[in-house]
Short mmCIF file of C-alpha atoms in Angstrom, two decimals:
data_model
loop_
_atom_site.label_atom_id
_atom_site.label_comp_id
_atom_site.label_asym_id
_atom_site.label_seq_id
_atom_site.Cartn_x
_atom_site.Cartn_y
_atom_site.Cartn_z
CA UNK K 1100 29.14 -11.08 57.72
CA UNK K 1101 28.79 -9.66 61.39
CA UNK K 1102 27.66 -5.79 60.58
CA UNK K 1103 26.42 -5.05 64.23
CA UNK K 1104 28.12 -1.87 65.66
CA UNK K 1105 25.29 -0.90 67.77
CA UNK K 1106 21.58 -2.10 68.42
CA UNK K 1107 18.67 -1.54 70.87
CA UNK K 1108 15.50 -3.08 71.73
CA UNK K 1109 12.92 -0.50 72.81
CA UNK K 1110 9.65 -1.59 74.15
CA UNK K 1111 7.03 -1.78 71.26
CA UNK K 1112 4.48 0.37 72.95
CA UNK K 1113 7.09 3.05 73.55
CA UNK K 1114 7.86 2.99 69.83
CA UNK K 1115 4.11 2.90 68.77
CA UNK K 1116 3.69 5.86 71.44
CA UNK K 1117 6.83 7.95 69.99
CA UNK K 1118 5.62 7.23 66.32
CA UNK K 1119 1.90 8.09 67.03
CA UNK K 1120 2.88 11.62 68.34
CA UNK K 1121 6.15 12.32 66.40
CA UNK K 1122 4.44 11.91 63.23
CA UNK K 1123 1.76 14.71 63.34
CA UNK K 1124 4.36 16.80 65.03
CA UNK K 1125 7.06 16.85 62.56
CA UNK K 1126 4.39 16.90 59.66
CA UNK K 1127 2.58 20.14 61.06
CA UNK K 1128 5.97 21.75 61.63
CA UNK K 1129 7.23 20.99 57.81
CA UNK K 1130 3.67 22.59 56.81
CA UNK K 1131 4.26 25.40 58.41
CA UNK K 1132 7.69 26.09 57.21
CA UNK K 1133 6.49 25.40 53.47
CA UNK K 1134 4.17 28.40 54.39
CA UNK K 1135 6.35 30.41 55.82
CA UNK K 1136 8.43 30.52 52.85
CA UNK K 1137 11.79 29.52 54.31
CA UNK K 1138 12.72 27.30 51.13
CA UNK K 1139 12.67 30.29 48.98
CA UNK K 1140 14.87 32.09 51.21
CA UNK K 1141 17.56 29.40 51.49
CA UNK K 1142 17.24 28.83 47.84
CA UNK K 1143 18.04 32.42 47.38
CA UNK K 1144 21.08 32.84 49.51
CA UNK K 1145 22.32 29.40 48.02
CA UNK K 1146 21.90 30.88 44.25
CA UNK K 1147 23.69 34.10 44.97
CA UNK K 1148 27.04 32.09 46.42
CA UNK K 1149 26.92 29.43 43.20
CA UNK K 1150 25.61 31.39 40.28
CA UNK K 1151 29.30 32.07 38.70
CA UNK K 1152 29.67 28.00 38.63
CA UNK K 1153 28.82 26.00 35.81
CA UNK K 1154 25.70 24.30 36.88
CA UNK K 1155 25.84 26.49 40.01
CA UNK K 1156 22.08 26.97 40.28
CA UNK K 1157 21.65 23.37 40.23
CA UNK K 1158 24.14 23.02 43.24
CA UNK K 1159 22.33 25.50 44.95
CA UNK K 1160 19.07 23.84 44.49
CA UNK K 1161 20.78 20.91 45.87
CA UNK K 1162 22.08 22.82 49.01
CA UNK K 1163 19.06 24.83 49.77
CA UNK K 1164 16.81 21.14 49.43
CA UNK K 1165 19.21 19.66 52.24
CA UNK K 1166 18.90 22.54 54.46
CA UNK K 1167 15.05 22.51 53.79
CA UNK K 1168 14.71 18.80 54.26
CA UNK K 1169 15.78 19.41 57.82
CA UNK K 1170 12.73 21.36 58.76
CA UNK K 1171 10.31 19.38 56.66
CA UNK K 1172 10.97 15.88 56.10
CA UNK K 1173 9.06 15.73 53.05
CA UNK K 1174 10.03 14.64 49.62
CA UNK K 1175 6.71 15.90 48.33
CA UNK K 1176 6.84 19.34 49.75
CA UNK K 1177 10.35 19.62 48.57
CA UNK K 1178 9.63 18.75 45.07
CA UNK K 1179 6.71 21.33 45.06
CA UNK K 1180 8.64 24.16 46.63
CA UNK K 1181 11.57 23.79 44.37
CA UNK K 1182 9.57 23.17 41.13
CA UNK K 1183 8.09 26.83 41.78
CA UNK K 1184 11.21 28.55 42.62
CA UNK K 1185 14.13 26.66 41.01
CA UNK K 1186 12.98 25.49 37.47
CA UNK K 1187 11.96 28.78 36.26
CA UNK K 1188 15.18 30.56 37.15
CA UNK K 1189 17.14 27.54 35.56
CA UNK K 1190 15.23 28.13 32.54
CA UNK K 1191 15.51 31.75 32.22
CA UNK K 1192 19.41 31.00 32.57
CA UNK K 1193 19.03 28.73 29.40
CA UNK K 1194 19.77 25.06 31.51
CA UNK K 1195 18.47 22.41 30.00
CA UNK K 1196 14.74 21.77 30.72
CA UNK K 1197 15.51 17.85 31.68
CA UNK K 1198 18.74 19.06 33.94
CA UNK K 1199 16.53 21.63 35.51
CA UNK K 1200 13.76 19.07 36.72
CA UNK K 1201 15.96 16.21 37.36
CA UNK K 1202 18.22 18.40 39.65
CA UNK K 1203 14.74 19.21 41.44
CA UNK K 1204 13.61 15.64 41.70
CA UNK K 1205 16.71 14.13 42.53
CA UNK K 1206 17.48 16.49 45.58
CA UNK K 1207 13.71 16.33 46.47
CA UNK K 1208 14.32 12.81 48.18
CA UNK K 1209 17.00 14.13 50.62
CA UNK K 1210 13.53 15.10 52.63
CA UNK K 1211 13.24 11.37 53.33
CA UNK K 1212 16.76 10.57 54.47
CA UNK K 1213 17.51 13.79 56.46
CA UNK K 1214 15.61 13.83 59.51
CA UNK K 1215 13.07 14.58 60.46
CA UNK K 1216 11.76 11.96 58.01
CA UNK K 1217 8.23 10.22 57.90
CA UNK K 1218 10.04 7.28 56.57
CA UNK K 1219 12.49 6.88 58.99
CA UNK K 1220 9.39 7.13 61.77
CA UNK K 1221 7.37 4.13 60.03
CA UNK K 1222 10.69 2.11 60.03
CA UNK K 1223 11.63 2.83 63.69
CA UNK K 1224 7.81 1.49 64.41
CA UNK K 1225 7.99 -1.78 62.15
CA UNK K 1226 11.87 -2.78 63.46
CA UNK K 1227 10.96 -1.43 66.91
CA UNK K 1228 13.89 1.16 66.98
CA UNK K 1229 14.49 4.31 68.65
CA UNK K 1230 13.07 7.25 66.52
CA UNK K 1231 15.61 9.48 67.83
CA UNK K 1232 18.37 7.01 66.95
CA UNK K 1233 16.98 6.66 63.40
CA UNK K 1234 17.22 10.23 63.00
CA UNK K 1235 20.54 10.77 64.09
CA UNK K 1236 21.43 7.89 61.71
CA UNK K 1237 19.99 9.67 59.06
CA UNK K 1238 22.44 13.12 59.18
CA UNK K 1239 25.75 11.42 57.63
CA UNK K 1240 23.79 9.54 55.08
CA UNK K 1241 21.73 12.27 53.88
CA UNK K 1242 24.64 15.07 54.02
CA UNK K 1243 27.00 12.56 51.97
CA UNK K 1244 24.19 12.26 49.49
CA UNK K 1245 24.00 15.79 49.22
CA UNK K 1246 27.66 16.46 48.39
CA UNK K 1247 27.55 13.25 45.95
CA UNK K 1248 24.84 15.30 43.85
CA UNK K 1249 26.93 18.44 44.01
CA UNK K 1250 29.99 16.31 42.83
CA UNK K 1251 27.83 14.85 40.12
CA UNK K 1252 26.48 18.21 39.10
CA UNK K 1253 30.09 19.45 38.77
CA UNK K 1254 31.01 15.97 36.91
CA UNK K 1255 27.99 16.74 34.39
CA UNK K 1256 28.98 20.36 33.93
CA UNK K 1257 32.40 19.52 33.06
CA UNK K 1258 32.30 16.62 30.82
CA UNK K 1259 28.55 16.94 29.53
CA UNK K 1260 27.85 20.33 29.30
CA UNK K 1261 25.08 19.82 26.72
CA UNK K 1262 23.13 18.04 28.82
CA UNK K 1263 23.51 20.80 31.59
CA UNK K 1264 23.07 23.86 29.78
CA UNK K 1265 23.17 27.14 31.21
CA UNK K 1266 25.31 30.16 31.07
CA UNK K 1267 27.54 31.77 33.94
CA UNK K 1268 26.08 34.70 35.40
CA UNK K 1269 29.03 37.49 35.74
CA UNK K 1270 27.14 40.32 37.30
CA UNK K 1271 25.72 38.82 40.57
CA UNK K 1272 23.72 41.26 43.28
CA UNK K 1273 25.35 40.41 46.58
CA UNK K 1274 23.00 40.57 49.53
CA UNK K 1275 23.98 42.20 52.49
CA UNK K 1276 25.10 40.31 55.67
CA UNK K 1277 21.90 41.38 57.15
CA UNK K 1278 19.83 40.12 54.25
CA UNK K 1279 21.48 36.94 54.38
CA UNK K 1280 20.99 36.52 58.46
CA UNK K 1281 17.42 37.26 57.59
CA UNK K 1282 17.06 34.55 55.39
CA UNK K 1283 19.19 31.78 57.06
CA UNK K 1284 18.71 32.32 60.78
CA UNK K 1285 15.18 31.22 61.21
CA UNK K 1286 15.94 28.14 59.39
CA UNK K 1287 19.25 27.09 61.29
CA UNK K 1288 17.81 28.34 64.52
CA UNK K 1289 15.09 25.85 63.94
CA UNK K 1290 17.61 22.95 62.55
CA UNK K 1291 19.48 23.75 65.91
CA UNK K 1292 16.69 23.60 68.12
CA UNK K 1293 15.13 20.19 66.62
CA UNK K 1294 18.44 18.07 65.78
CA UNK K 1295 20.74 19.68 68.40
CA UNK K 1296 17.93 19.23 71.25
CA UNK K 1297 17.75 15.42 69.99
CA UNK K 1298 21.53 14.55 69.55
CA UNK K 1299 22.27 16.60 73.16
CA UNK K 1300 19.59 14.45 74.44
CA UNK K 1301 17.73 17.52 76.23
CA UNK K 1302 14.88 16.67 74.04
CA UNK K 1303 13.09 13.18 72.96
CA UNK K 1304 11.94 12.75 69.39
CA UNK K 1305 8.43 14.09 70.30
CA UNK K 1306 9.97 17.15 72.53
CA UNK K 1307 11.61 17.79 69.32
CA UNK K 1308 8.63 17.65 67.08
CA UNK K 1309 6.73 19.68 69.63
CA UNK K 1310 9.14 22.41 70.34
CA UNK K 1311 10.06 22.70 66.41
CA UNK K 1312 6.27 23.03 65.63
CA UNK K 1313 6.23 26.18 68.01
CA UNK K 1314 9.23 27.82 66.56
CA UNK K 1315 8.10 27.31 63.19
CA UNK K 1316 4.87 28.92 64.11
CA UNK K 1317 6.21 31.71 65.99
CA UNK K 1318 8.71 32.46 62.54
CA UNK K 1319 5.63 32.25 60.20
CA UNK K 1320 3.58 34.56 62.74
CA UNK K 1321 6.31 37.04 62.87
CA UNK K 1322 6.80 37.03 59.02
CA UNK K 1323 3.23 37.36 58.81
CA UNK K 1324 2.94 34.65 56.27
CA UNK K 1325 0.17 32.34 58.29
CA UNK K 1326 -3.32 33.63 58.14
CA UNK K 1327 -5.81 31.97 60.29
CA UNK K 1328 -6.89 30.25 56.92
CA UNK K 1329 -3.80 28.94 56.55
CA UNK K 1330 -3.32 27.79 60.15
CA UNK K 1331 -6.61 25.95 59.95
CA UNK K 1332 -5.76 24.31 56.38
CA UNK K 1333 -2.30 23.42 58.07
CA UNK K 1334 -4.05 21.51 60.77
CA UNK K 1335 -6.64 19.74 58.51
CA UNK K 1336 -3.70 18.59 56.26
CA UNK K 1337 -1.75 17.38 59.17
CA UNK K 1338 -4.66 14.97 60.34
CA UNK K 1339 -5.30 13.76 56.52
CA UNK K 1340 -1.57 12.79 56.42
CA UNK K 1341 -1.25 11.38 59.85
CA UNK K 1342 -4.55 9.59 59.79
CA UNK K 1343 -3.19 7.97 56.51
CA UNK K 1344 0.37 6.96 57.90
CA UNK K 1345 -1.28 5.64 60.83
CA UNK K 1346 -3.41 3.41 58.99
CA UNK K 1347 -0.57 2.13 56.98
CA UNK K 1348 1.24 1.44 60.27
CA UNK K 1349 -1.39 -0.38 61.49
CA UNK K 1350 -1.77 -2.52 58.52
CA UNK K 1351 1.93 -3.07 59.03
CA UNK K 1352 1.56 -4.50 62.32
CA UNK K 1353 -1.08 -6.77 61.10
CA UNK K 1354 1.01 -7.96 57.75
CA UNK K 1355 3.87 -8.59 60.14
CA UNK K 1356 2.13 -10.95 62.67
CA UNK K 1357 0.38 -12.77 59.47
CA UNK K 1358 4.04 -13.25 57.96
CA UNK K 1359 5.33 -14.70 61.30
CA UNK K 1360 2.14 -17.16 61.57
CA UNK K 1361 2.76 -18.22 57.94
CA UNK K 1362 6.66 -18.83 58.98
CA UNK K 1363 7.67 -17.17 55.63
CA UNK K 1364 10.63 -15.04 57.17
CA UNK K 1365 12.31 -18.25 58.62
CA UNK K 1366 11.70 -20.19 55.38
CA UNK K 1367 13.49 -17.10 53.90
CA UNK K 1368 16.52 -17.52 56.36
CA UNK K 1369 16.35 -21.25 55.60
CA UNK K 1370 16.43 -20.84 51.62
CA UNK K 1371 19.70 -18.51 51.95
CA UNK K 1372 21.20 -20.37 54.87
CA UNK K 1373 20.96 -23.33 52.78
CA UNK K 1374 22.71 -21.88 49.97
CA UNK K 1375 25.33 -20.43 51.91
CA UNK K 1376 24.44 -16.84 50.55
CA UNK K 1377 27.01 -14.17 51.23
CA UNK K 1378 26.33 -10.60 53.12
CA UNK K 1379 26.84 -9.06 49.76
CA UNK K 1380 24.54 -11.64 47.80
CA UNK K 1381 21.77 -10.85 50.61
CA UNK K 1382 22.12 -7.20 50.52
CA UNK K 1383 22.21 -7.36 46.73
CA UNK K 1384 18.78 -9.03 46.62
CA UNK K 1385 17.63 -6.68 49.02
CA UNK K 1386 18.21 -3.85 46.79
CA UNK K 1387 17.31 -5.41 43.94
CA UNK K 1388 13.72 -6.20 45.61
CA UNK K 1389 13.30 -2.53 46.63
CA UNK K 1390 14.15 -1.09 43.24
CA UNK K 1391 11.77 -3.70 41.34
CA UNK K 1392 8.86 -2.73 44.01
CA UNK K 1393 10.21 1.18 43.25
CA UNK K 1394 8.86 0.98 40.09
CA UNK K 1395 5.15 0.14 41.44
CA UNK K 1396 4.72 1.19 44.81
CA UNK K 1397 5.04 4.18 46.86
CA UNK K 1398 8.31 4.54 49.51
CA UNK K 1399 5.83 3.86 52.50
CA UNK K 1400 4.47 0.57 51.07
CA UNK K 1401 7.67 -0.74 50.30
CA UNK K 1402 9.06 -0.22 53.77
CA UNK K 1403 5.77 -2.19 55.12
CA UNK K 1404 6.10 -4.90 52.82
CA UNK K 1405 9.98 -5.78 52.51
CA UNK K 1406 11.04 -4.80 56.38
CA UNK K 1407 8.94 -7.63 58.26
CA UNK K 1408 9.99 -10.15 55.76
CA UNK K 1409 13.71 -9.34 55.72
CA UNK K 1410 14.10 -8.10 59.55
CA UNK K 1411 14.41 -11.60 61.28
CA UNK K 1412 16.97 -12.53 58.59
CA UNK K 1413 18.43 -9.27 59.44
CA UNK K 1414 18.78 -9.98 63.33
CA UNK K 1415 20.06 -13.63 62.64
CA UNK K 1416 22.76 -12.17 60.72
CA UNK K 1417 23.64 -9.71 63.55
CA UNK K 1418 23.23 -6.74 61.42
CA UNK K 1419 22.42 -3.41 63.14
CA UNK K 1420 18.58 -2.72 62.54
CA UNK K 1421 19.68 1.23 63.02
CA UNK K 1422 22.09 0.75 59.79
CA UNK K 1423 19.51 -1.68 58.27
CA UNK K 1424 16.92 0.97 58.29
CA UNK K 1425 18.93 3.66 56.64
CA UNK K 1426 19.69 1.21 53.75
CA UNK K 1427 16.19 0.45 53.44
CA UNK K 1428 14.84 4.18 53.33
CA UNK K 1429 17.68 5.10 50.49
CA UNK K 1430 16.90 1.83 48.76
CA UNK K 1431 13.10 2.50 48.51
CA UNK K 1432 13.77 6.11 47.99
CA UNK K 1433 15.24 5.59 44.37
CA UNK K 1434 11.57 4.40 43.51
CA UNK K 1435 10.80 8.13 44.01
CA UNK K 1436 13.06 8.52 40.83
CA UNK K 1437 12.16 5.72 38.60
CA UNK K 1438 9.03 5.08 36.12
CA UNK K 1439 6.36 4.11 36.36
CA UNK K 1440 5.53 5.33 39.39
CA UNK K 1441 8.07 7.95 40.44
CA UNK K 1442 6.20 10.23 42.82
CA UNK K 1443 8.47 12.99 42.77
CA UNK K 1444 8.48 13.27 39.24
CA UNK K 1445 4.76 13.45 38.97
CA UNK K 1446 4.74 15.91 41.75
CA UNK K 1447 7.32 18.08 39.58
CA UNK K 1448 5.21 17.62 36.22
CA UNK K 1449 1.75 18.51 37.80
CA UNK K 1450 3.21 21.58 39.36
CA UNK K 1451 5.62 22.84 36.47
CA UNK K 1452 2.52 23.79 34.14
CA UNK K 1453 5.03 24.30 31.44
CA UNK K 1454 4.12 22.48 28.15
CA UNK K 1455 7.87 22.45 27.08
CA UNK K 1456 8.48 19.93 29.63
CA UNK K 1457 7.03 16.26 29.48
CA UNK K 1458 7.08 13.62 32.10
CA UNK K 1459 9.35 11.81 30.22
CA UNK K 1460 11.91 14.71 30.56
CA UNK K 1461 11.51 14.87 34.22
CA UNK K 1462 12.13 10.69 34.39
CA UNK K 1463 15.37 11.29 31.90
CA UNK K 1464 16.43 14.14 33.78
CA UNK K 1465 15.87 12.32 37.36
CA UNK K 1466 17.89 9.12 35.73
CA UNK K 1467 21.57 10.29 36.56
CA UNK K 1468 20.72 11.07 39.86
CA UNK K 1469 18.97 7.87 40.83
CA UNK K 1470 22.42 6.10 39.61
CA UNK K 1471 24.25 8.36 42.05
CA UNK K 1472 21.90 7.55 44.84
CA UNK K 1473 22.32 3.84 44.17
CA UNK K 1474 26.31 4.25 44.49
CA UNK K 1475 25.99 5.93 47.64
CA UNK K 1476 23.48 3.16 49.04
CA UNK K 1477 26.60 0.50 48.09
CA UNK K 1478 28.95 2.80 49.98
CA UNK K 1479 26.26 2.80 53.05
CA UNK K 1480 26.15 -0.76 52.65
CA UNK K 1481 30.04 -1.42 52.84
CA UNK K 1482 30.95 1.00 55.50
CA UNK K 1483 28.14 0.97 58.22
CA UNK K 1484 29.81 3.53 60.38
CA UNK K 1485 28.73 6.25 58.14
CA UNK K 1486 24.89 5.34 59.39
CA UNK K 1487 25.78 4.77 62.92
CA UNK K 1488 28.82 7.20 63.75
CA UNK K 1489 26.10 9.86 65.79
CA UNK K 1490 24.65 7.26 67.74
#
């Protein structure tokens, strides 16, 4: 049952300080990137490359969402942006409406797995782990999930073409190398600065967030996509989001202490030990609990409820808390795609503003991608090295 490959014990005050500064910086960066239109640019480049493939626009949406996630860290922002730019184009190419919205819903969850991610920051505080380590641990699982989505779209296009729909575009206008560079280099440069700085050790998570925010702001100004009012709105929204998250973190700290005083984690550990529960039995119960809570609560609430309860058990079983965090975030993110409280699905429905697509269509379209996500979750449980290789 030993799943430990790497574990650190940072000082709690330092973790809190990192979370306190990291959250607003990465939130601000994500908002600026959204306003600068980088998501649309990456999508246009991806679409050009995949248009001639069955389900190609869906694959392009996944690829663009993966790149966009690396500079925003928000599933809600991804769902909103790509609902506007991807769904209308897929509908114009006669794709099945359920597939069109399902691809956007499924790929939007990449924003909470591929770093920088607010959920990874929240977990890092609750589990007292390094934010930088959590970011690095999310890279391979995020890429793996994106590849799994592309593979699932190819599979559906090959064996369930009616669900995918769409027509292959033969006459595609190719961009010049200069156009491709102008649309991709700003995003790739931002990713290199943020994740490259953390990976090489040149920047801490806080410094990477500050550098990324500055570079994103410069990009927005150079592209003339940021007005004084837009900048002020981004600041206000950053404050609102940060205040909400820090309030949740404060409440989680109180909740964790109360659980310790009540002795519930120890009782849970004794109960499972008394029944000689295996590693997979414990993880299966943990995943089922998160899937159940995902039908009722948002991702942050799930993390703040289940992690303090299971953390002592994970430590007692000598599990890596970094790996355990990736499992937690991926499992909780499945809830974004499941009724009745699939937040990404509600965001897509409210953004699409098309009477031909109902909320039921969004949930049904997202269902295959939730299943793919569940498969990837079990792969990550079986092979912890996928989460720990970069640390």
